[in-house]
Coordinates of C-alpha atoms and ligand atoms in Angstrom, one line a residue:
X176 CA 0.0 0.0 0.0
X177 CA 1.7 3.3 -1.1
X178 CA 1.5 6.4 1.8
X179 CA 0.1 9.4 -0.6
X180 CA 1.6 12.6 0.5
X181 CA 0.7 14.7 -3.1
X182 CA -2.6 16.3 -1.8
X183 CA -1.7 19.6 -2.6
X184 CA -1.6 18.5 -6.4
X185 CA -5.1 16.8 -6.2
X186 CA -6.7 14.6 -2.9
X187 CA -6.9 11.4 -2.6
X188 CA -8.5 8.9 -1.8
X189 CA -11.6 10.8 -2.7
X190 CA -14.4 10.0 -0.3
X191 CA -16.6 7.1 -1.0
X192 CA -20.1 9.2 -2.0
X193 CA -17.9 11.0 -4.3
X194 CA -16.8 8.3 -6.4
X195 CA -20.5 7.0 -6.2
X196 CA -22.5 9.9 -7.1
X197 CA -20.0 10.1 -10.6
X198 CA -20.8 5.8 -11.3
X199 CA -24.7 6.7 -10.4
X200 CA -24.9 10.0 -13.1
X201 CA -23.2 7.4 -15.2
X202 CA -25.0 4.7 -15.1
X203 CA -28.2 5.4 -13.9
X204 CA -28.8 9.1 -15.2
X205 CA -26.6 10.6 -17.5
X206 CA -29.0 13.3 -18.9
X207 CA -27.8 16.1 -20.6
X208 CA -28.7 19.9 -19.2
X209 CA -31.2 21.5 -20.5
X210 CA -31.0 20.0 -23.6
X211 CA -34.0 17.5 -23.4
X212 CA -37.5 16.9 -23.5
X213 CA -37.7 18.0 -19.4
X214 CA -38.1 14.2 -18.7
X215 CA -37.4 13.1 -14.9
X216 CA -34.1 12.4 -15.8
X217 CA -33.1 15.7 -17.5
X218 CA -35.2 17.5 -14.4
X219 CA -32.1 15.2 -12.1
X220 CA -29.5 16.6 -14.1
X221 CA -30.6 20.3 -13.7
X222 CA -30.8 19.7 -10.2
X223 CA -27.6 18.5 -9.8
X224 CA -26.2 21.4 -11.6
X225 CA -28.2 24.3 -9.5
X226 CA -27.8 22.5 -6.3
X227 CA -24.1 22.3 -6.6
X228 CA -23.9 26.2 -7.5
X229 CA -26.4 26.7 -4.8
X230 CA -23.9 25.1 -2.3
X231 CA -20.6 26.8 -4.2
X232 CA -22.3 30.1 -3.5
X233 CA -22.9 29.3 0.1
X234 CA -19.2 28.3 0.9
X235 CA -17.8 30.5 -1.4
X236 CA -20.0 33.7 0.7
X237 CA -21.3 34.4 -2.9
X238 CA -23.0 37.7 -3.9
X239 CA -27.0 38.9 -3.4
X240 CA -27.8 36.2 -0.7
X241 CA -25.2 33.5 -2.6
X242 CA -27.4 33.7 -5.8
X243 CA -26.8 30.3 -7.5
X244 CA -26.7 32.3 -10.9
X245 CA -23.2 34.1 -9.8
X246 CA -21.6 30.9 -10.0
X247 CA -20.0 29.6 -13.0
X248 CA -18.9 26.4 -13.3
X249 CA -15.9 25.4 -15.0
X250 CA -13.4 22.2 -15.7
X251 CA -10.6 23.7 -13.3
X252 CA -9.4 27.1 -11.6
X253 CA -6.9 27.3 -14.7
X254 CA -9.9 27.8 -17.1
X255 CA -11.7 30.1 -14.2
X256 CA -8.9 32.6 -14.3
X257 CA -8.4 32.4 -18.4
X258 CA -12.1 33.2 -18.1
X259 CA -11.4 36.7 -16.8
X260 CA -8.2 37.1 -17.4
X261 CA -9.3 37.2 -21.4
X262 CA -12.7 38.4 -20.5
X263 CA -11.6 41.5 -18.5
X264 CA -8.0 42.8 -19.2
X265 CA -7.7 44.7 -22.0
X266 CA -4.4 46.6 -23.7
X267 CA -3.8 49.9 -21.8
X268 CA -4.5 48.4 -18.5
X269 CA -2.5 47.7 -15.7
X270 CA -2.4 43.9 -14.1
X271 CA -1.4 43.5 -10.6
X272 CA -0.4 40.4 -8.8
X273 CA 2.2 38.5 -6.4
X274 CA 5.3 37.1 -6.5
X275 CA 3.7 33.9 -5.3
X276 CA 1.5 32.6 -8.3
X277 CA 1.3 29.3 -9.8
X278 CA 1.5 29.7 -13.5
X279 CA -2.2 29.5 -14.4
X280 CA -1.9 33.3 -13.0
X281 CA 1.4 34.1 -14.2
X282 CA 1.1 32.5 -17.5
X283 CA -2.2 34.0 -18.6
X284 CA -1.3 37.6 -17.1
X285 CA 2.5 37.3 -19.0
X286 CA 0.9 36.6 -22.4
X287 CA -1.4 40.0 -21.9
X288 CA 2.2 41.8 -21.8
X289 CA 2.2 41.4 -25.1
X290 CA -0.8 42.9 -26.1
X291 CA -0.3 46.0 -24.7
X292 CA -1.1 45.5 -21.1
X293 CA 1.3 46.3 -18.1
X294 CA 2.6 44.0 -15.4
X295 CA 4.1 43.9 -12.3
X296 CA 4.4 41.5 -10.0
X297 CA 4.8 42.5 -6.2
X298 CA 8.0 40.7 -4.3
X299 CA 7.1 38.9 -1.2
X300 CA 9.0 38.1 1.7
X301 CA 11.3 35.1 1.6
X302 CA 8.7 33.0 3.8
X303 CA 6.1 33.6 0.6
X304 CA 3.7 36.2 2.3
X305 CA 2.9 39.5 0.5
X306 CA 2.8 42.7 2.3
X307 CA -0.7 44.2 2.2
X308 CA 1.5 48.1 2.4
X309 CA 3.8 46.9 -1.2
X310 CA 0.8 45.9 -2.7
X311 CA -0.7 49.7 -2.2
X312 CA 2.0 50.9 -3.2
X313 CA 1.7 49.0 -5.8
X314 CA -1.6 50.7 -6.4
X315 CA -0.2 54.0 -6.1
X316 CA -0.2 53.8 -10.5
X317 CA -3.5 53.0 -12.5
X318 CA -4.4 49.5 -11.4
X319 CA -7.3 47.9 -13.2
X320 CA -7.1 44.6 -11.3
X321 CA -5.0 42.4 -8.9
X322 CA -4.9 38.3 -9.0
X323 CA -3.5 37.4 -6.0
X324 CA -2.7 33.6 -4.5
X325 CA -4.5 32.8 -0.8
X326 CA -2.4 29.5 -0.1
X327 CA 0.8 29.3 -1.8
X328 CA 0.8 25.3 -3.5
X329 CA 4.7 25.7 -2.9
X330 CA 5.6 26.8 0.9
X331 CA 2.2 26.9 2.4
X332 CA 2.0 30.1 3.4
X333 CA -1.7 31.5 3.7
X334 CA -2.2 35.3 2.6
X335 CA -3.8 37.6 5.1
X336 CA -6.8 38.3 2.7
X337 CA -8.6 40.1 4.5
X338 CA -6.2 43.2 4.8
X339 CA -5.7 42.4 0.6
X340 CA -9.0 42.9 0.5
X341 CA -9.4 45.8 2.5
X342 CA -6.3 47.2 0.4
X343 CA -8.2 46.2 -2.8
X344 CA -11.5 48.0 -1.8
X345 CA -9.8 51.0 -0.6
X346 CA -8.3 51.7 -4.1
X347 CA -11.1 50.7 -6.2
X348 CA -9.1 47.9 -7.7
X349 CA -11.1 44.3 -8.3
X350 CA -9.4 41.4 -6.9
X351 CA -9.9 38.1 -8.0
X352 CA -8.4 35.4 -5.2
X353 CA -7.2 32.0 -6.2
X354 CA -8.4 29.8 -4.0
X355 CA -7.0 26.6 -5.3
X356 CA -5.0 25.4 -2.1
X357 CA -8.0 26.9 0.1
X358 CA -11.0 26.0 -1.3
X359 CA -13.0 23.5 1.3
X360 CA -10.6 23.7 4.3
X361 CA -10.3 28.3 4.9
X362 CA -13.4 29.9 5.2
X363 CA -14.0 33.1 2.4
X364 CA -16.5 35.0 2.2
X365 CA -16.8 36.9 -1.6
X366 CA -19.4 39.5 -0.6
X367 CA -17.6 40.3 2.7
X368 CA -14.3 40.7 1.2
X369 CA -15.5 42.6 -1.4
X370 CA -13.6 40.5 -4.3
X371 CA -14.6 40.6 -7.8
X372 CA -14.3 36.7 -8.3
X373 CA -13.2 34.0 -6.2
X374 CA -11.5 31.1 -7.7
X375 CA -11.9 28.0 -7.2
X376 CA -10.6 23.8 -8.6
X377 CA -12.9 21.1 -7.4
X378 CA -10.3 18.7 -6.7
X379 CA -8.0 19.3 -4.0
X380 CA -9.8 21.0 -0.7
X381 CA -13.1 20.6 -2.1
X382 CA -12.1 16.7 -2.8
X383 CA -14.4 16.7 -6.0
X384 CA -13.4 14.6 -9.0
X385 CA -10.5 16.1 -11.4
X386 CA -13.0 18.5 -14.3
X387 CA -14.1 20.5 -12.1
X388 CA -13.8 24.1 -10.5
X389 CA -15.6 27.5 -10.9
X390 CA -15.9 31.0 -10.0
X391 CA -18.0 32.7 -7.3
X392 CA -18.5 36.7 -9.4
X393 CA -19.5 39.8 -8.2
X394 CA -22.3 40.4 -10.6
X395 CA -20.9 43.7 -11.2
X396 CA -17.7 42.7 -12.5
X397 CA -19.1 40.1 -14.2
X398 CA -21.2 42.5 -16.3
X399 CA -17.3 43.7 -17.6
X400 CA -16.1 40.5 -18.3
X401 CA -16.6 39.3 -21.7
X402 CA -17.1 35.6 -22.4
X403 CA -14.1 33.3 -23.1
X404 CA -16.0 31.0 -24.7
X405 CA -19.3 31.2 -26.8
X406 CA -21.8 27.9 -28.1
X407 CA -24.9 26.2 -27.4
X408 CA -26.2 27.0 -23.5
X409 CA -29.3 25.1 -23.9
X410 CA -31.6 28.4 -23.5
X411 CA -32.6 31.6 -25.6
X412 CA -31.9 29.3 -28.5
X413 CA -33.3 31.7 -31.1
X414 CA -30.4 34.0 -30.0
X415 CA -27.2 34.5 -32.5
X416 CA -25.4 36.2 -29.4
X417 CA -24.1 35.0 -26.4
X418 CA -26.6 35.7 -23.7
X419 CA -25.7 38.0 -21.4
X420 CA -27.6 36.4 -18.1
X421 CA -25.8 34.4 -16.0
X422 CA -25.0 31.6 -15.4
X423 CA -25.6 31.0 -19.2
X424 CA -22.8 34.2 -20.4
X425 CA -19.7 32.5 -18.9
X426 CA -21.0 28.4 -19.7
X427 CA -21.2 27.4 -23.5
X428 CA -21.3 23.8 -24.3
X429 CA -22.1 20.7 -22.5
X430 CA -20.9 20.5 -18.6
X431 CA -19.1 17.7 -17.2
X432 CA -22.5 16.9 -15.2
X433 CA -20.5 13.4 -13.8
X434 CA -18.1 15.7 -12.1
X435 CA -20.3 18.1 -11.3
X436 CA -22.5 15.2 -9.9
X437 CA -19.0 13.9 -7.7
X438 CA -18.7 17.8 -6.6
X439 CA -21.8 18.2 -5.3
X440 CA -21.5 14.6 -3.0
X441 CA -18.0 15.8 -2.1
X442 CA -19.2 19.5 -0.7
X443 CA -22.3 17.7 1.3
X444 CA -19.8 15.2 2.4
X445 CA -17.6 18.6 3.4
X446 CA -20.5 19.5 5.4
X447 CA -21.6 16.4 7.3
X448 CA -17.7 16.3 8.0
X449 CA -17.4 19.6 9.2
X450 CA -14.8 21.9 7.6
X451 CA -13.1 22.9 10.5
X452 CA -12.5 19.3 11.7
X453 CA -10.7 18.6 7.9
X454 CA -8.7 21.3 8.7
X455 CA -7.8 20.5 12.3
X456 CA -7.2 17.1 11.4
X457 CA -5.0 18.1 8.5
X458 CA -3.4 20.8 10.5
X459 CA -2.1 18.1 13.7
X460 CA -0.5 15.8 10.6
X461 CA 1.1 19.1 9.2
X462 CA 2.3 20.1 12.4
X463 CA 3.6 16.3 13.2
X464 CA 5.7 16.3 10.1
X465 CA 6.9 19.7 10.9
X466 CA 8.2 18.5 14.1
X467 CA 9.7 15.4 12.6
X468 CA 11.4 17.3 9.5
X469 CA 13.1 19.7 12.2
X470 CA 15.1 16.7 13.6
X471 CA 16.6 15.4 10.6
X472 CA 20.2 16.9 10.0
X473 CA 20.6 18.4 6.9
X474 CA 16.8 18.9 5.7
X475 CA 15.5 23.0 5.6
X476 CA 12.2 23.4 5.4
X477 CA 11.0 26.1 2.8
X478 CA 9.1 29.1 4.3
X479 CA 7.1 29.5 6.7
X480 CA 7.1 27.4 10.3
X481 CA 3.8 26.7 12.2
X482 CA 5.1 28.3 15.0
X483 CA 5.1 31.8 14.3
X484 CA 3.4 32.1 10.6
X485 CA 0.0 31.9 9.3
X486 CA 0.2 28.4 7.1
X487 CA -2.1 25.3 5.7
X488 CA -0.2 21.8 5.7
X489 CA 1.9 22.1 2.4
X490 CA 6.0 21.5 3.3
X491 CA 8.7 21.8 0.9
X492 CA 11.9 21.0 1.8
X493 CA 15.4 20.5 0.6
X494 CA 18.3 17.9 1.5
X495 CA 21.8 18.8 1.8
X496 CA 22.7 19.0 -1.7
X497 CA 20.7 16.0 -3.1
X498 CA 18.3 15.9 -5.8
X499 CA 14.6 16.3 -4.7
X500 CA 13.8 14.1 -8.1
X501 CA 16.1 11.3 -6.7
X502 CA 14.8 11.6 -3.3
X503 CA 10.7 11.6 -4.5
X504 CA 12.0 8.3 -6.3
X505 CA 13.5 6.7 -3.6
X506 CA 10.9 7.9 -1.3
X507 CA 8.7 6.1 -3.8
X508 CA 10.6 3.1 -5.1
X509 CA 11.7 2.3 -1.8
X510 CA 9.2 3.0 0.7
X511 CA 6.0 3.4 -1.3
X512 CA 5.3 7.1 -0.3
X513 CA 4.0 9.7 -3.0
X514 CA 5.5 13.4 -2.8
X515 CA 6.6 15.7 -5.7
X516 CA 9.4 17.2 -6.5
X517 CA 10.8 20.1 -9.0
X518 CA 9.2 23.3 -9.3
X519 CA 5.6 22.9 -8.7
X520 CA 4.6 24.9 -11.6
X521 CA 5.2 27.8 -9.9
X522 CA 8.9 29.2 -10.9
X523 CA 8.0 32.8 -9.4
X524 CA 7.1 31.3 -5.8
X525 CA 10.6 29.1 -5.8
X526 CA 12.4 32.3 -7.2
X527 CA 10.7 34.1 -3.9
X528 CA 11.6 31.4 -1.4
X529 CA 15.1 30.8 -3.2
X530 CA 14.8 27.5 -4.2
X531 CA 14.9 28.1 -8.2
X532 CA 15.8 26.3 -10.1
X533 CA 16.5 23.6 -8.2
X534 CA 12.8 23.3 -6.7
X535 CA 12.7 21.0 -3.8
X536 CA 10.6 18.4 -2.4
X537 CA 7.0 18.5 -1.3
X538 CA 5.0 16.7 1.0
X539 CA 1.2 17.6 1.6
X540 CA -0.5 15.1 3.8
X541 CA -4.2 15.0 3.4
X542 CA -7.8 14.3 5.7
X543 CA -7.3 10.5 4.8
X544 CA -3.5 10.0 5.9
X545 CA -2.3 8.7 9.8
X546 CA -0.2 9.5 12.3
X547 CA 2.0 6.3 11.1
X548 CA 1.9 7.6 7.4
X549 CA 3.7 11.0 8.8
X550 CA 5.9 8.6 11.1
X551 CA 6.8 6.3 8.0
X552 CA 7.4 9.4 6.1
X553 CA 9.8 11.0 8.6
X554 CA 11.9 7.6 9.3
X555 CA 11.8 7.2 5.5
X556 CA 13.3 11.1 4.9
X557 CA 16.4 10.2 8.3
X558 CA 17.2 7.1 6.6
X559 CA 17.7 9.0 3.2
X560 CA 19.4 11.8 4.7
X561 CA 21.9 9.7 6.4
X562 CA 23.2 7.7 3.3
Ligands
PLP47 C1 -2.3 27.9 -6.1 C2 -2.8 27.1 -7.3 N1 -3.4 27.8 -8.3 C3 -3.8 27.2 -9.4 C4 -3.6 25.8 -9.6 C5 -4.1 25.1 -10.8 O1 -5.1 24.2 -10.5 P1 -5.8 23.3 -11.7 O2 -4.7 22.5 -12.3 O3 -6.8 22.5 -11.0 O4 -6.4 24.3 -12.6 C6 -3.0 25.1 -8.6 C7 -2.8 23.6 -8.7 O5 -1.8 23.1 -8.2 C8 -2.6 25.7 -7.4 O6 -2.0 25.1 -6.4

C-alpha cells in the first residue's frame, strides 16, 4: 500500500459518495442539461447542476444572498482565471499580482504583456507572504485589477486576505483570489471581502473529482467581463449572441455533469464532515511532520514554520545537496510514499523562497492520511538523509 503525500496536487483517496455519485450519473442518469425533453431524468441533471452552484455560492460567501446564478462552473481554476483574465483585461490596463502565483496566474497575465497591457508583480517576503502596504504601493499607479494567490501550492503560506481585501477596496481595484490550495478547508466569504471573483478547482480541498472548478462573481464585475467561450447554452436558442444572463454568459457547451455530480457529493460530504474538523485534522498531521522534519540533520524546510506564521499543511523541503527528483524516487521506489518534487509549476514562488531552479521536495499530507503515514514518512526522509 503506497503512503500518498501529493494532496496539494489533487486529494486522494476521494471520499466514497464522491466516487458514487460520478458511477450513479453514469450509469443510472446521464441526462444532458437542459437539452431535453424536461423528462425526470433531465429534471435530475438540472438539479444536480443548480444545487451544486447553490452550495458553491454558500461556501464560497457568494454575492445577493449566494445567488446560485453568480456561479460559474468550470473544468478547473486554470480555465476560471483564463475566463477573466481574457474576458476583463484589455491593452492599456495595468495587471497587478504576487510574487507567489502558480503559472495558471502568471502565465495567462504574462501573455497579456504582449498585447499592450502592463505587469508587475509584487515581491514577497522570503517566507512567501505579501505585504498588504507593497501591494498599495503598488496601487499607487493606474491598477485595473489584482490576482492574487490565498495559499501558496509551494511553501504553504496562507495570505492575510482580508487586509488584501481591504487594500483592494480601498483603491477601487477588483481582486480576484485564487483559491486553489483553500477551497473546502479556509473559510472566504466573496461578498464580505469585497472581491470581484473568487476562484476555485474542485479537486484538491473541495475533494471533488479532477473536471471541475468554478468561480464565485461579483455580478458587477461580471457584467465587464466578456465571455471566453461562446456555443450552445441550452436556452434563448433563437439568439445568435451569447446571452448576457448568468450563469448561461460564462458556460457554453455541455458541462461535465458526472463531475459536477461527484462535486456536489463531495461538498455535502464537506458539510456532514465539518470543515473545521478537515482542517484541524489536517493541521495536527502538518504540524507532526513539521516537528519530525526539524530533527533530521541536513533537511531545511522552505518558508514559513507553524510556530510563528500563518500556514495550511503544504511542506517543501530541501536535502543537503541531493536531488529532490532522486529523493521523490526513492521515497517512492523504496518505501512506497508519493511526494513531488521540482518546481511545482510555480517558478515565481521558488524564485521568492530561493529554491529556483532547483525546486525542492514537497509533502502535503491529506484528511485521509495517519499519524503512522507522517511517522513512516519522517523515518523514511532520516534514513535517506543519512546515506
Ligand atoms: C495555487 C494554485 N493555483 C492554481 C492551480 C491550478 O489548478 P488546476 O490545475 O486545478 O487548474 C494550482 C494547482 O496546483 C494551485 O496550487
Amino acid at each position: 500500500m503506497s503512503i500518498y503525500l501529493n494532496n496539494a496536487a489533487t486529494s486522494w483517496p476521494k471520499p466514497q459518495p464522491v466516487s458514487d455519485a460520478v458511477y450513479d450519473f453514469i450509469v443510472n442518469r446521464g441526462a444532458n442539461v437542459a437539452r431535453g425533453s424536461a423528462s425526470m431524468r433531465d429534471i435530475q441533471s438540472l438539479d444536480y447542476i443548480f444545487s451544486c452552484r447553490q452550495k458553491l455560492a454558500e461556501l464560497f460567501g457568494g454575492y445577493e444572498k449566494c445567488d446560485p446564478r453568480f456561479v460559474t462552473l468550470t473544468s478547473n481554476i486554470t480555465e476560471s482565471i483564463n475566463i477573466i483574465t481574457k474576458g476583463f483585461i484589455r491593452p492599456g490596463m495595468r495587471a497587478v499580482t504576487s510574487s507567489m502565483e502558480h503559472n495558471s496566474v502568471l502565465r495567462p497575465l504574462r501573455r497579456t504583456e504582449s498585447e499592450g497591457i502592463s505587469l508587475e508583480i509584487v515581491q514577497c517576503s522570503m517566507k512567501g507572504y505579501l505585504d498588504p502596504a507593497m501591494l498599495k504601493k503598488a496601487f499607487s499607479q493606474r491598477a485595473d485589477i489584482a490576482i492574487i494567490n490565498h495559499c501558496s501550492n509551494v511553501s504553504g503560506s496562507l495570505q492575510n486576505i482580508a487586509d488584501i481585501a481591504e487594500v483592494c477596496r480601498e483603491s477601487g481595484v477588483p481582486l480576484v483570489i485564487d483559491c486553489a490550495q483553500t477551497g473546502g478547508i479556509v473559510r472566504v466569504n466573496a461578498e464580505e471581502l469585497g472581491a470581484a471573483a473568487v476562484c476555485f478547482t474542485g479537486h484538491k480541498g473541495l475533494f471533488g473529482p479532477q473536471g471541475t472548478g468554478g468561480i464565485v462573481w461579483d455580478p458587477e464585475f461580471a457584467k465587464r467581463c466578456s465571455p471566453f467561450i461562446e456555443g450552445g447554452t441550452g436556452s434563448l436558442s433563437h439568439e445568435e449572441y451569447q446571452p448576457s444572463q448568468m450563469p448561461d454568459k460564462f458556460e457554453a457547451g455541455t458541462p461535465n455533469v458526472p463531475g459536477i455530480a461527484g462535486l456536489l457529493a463531495a461538498l455535502e460530504w464537506i458539510e456532514s464532515e465539518g470543515m473545521d474538523n478537515i482542517r484541524k485534522k489536517e493541521e495536527y498531521l502538518g504540524k507532526m511532520l513539521e516537528e519530525g522534519l526539524k530533527g533530521i540533520g541536513g533537511l531545511k524546510i522552505i518558508g514559513p514554520s507553524s510556530d510563528d506564521d500563518p500556514r495550511l499543511p503544504v511542506y517543501s523541503v530541501n536535502l543537503r545537496e541531493k536531488d529532490n527528483a532522486m529523493i521523490a524516487r526513492a521515497l517512492s521506489d523504496i518505501y512506497g510514499i508519493e511526494t513531488r518534487p521540482g518546481l511545482h509549476c510555480a517558478p515565481i514562488a521558488h524564485r521568492t523562497l530561493g529554491t529556483f531552479p532547483e525546486g525542492a521536495l514537497r509533502i502535503s499530507p491529506g484528511y485521509f492520511n495517519t499519524a503512522d503515514d507522517i511517522s513512516h514518512t519522517v523515518s523514511a526522509l532520516a534514513e535517506i538523509a543519512k546515506h
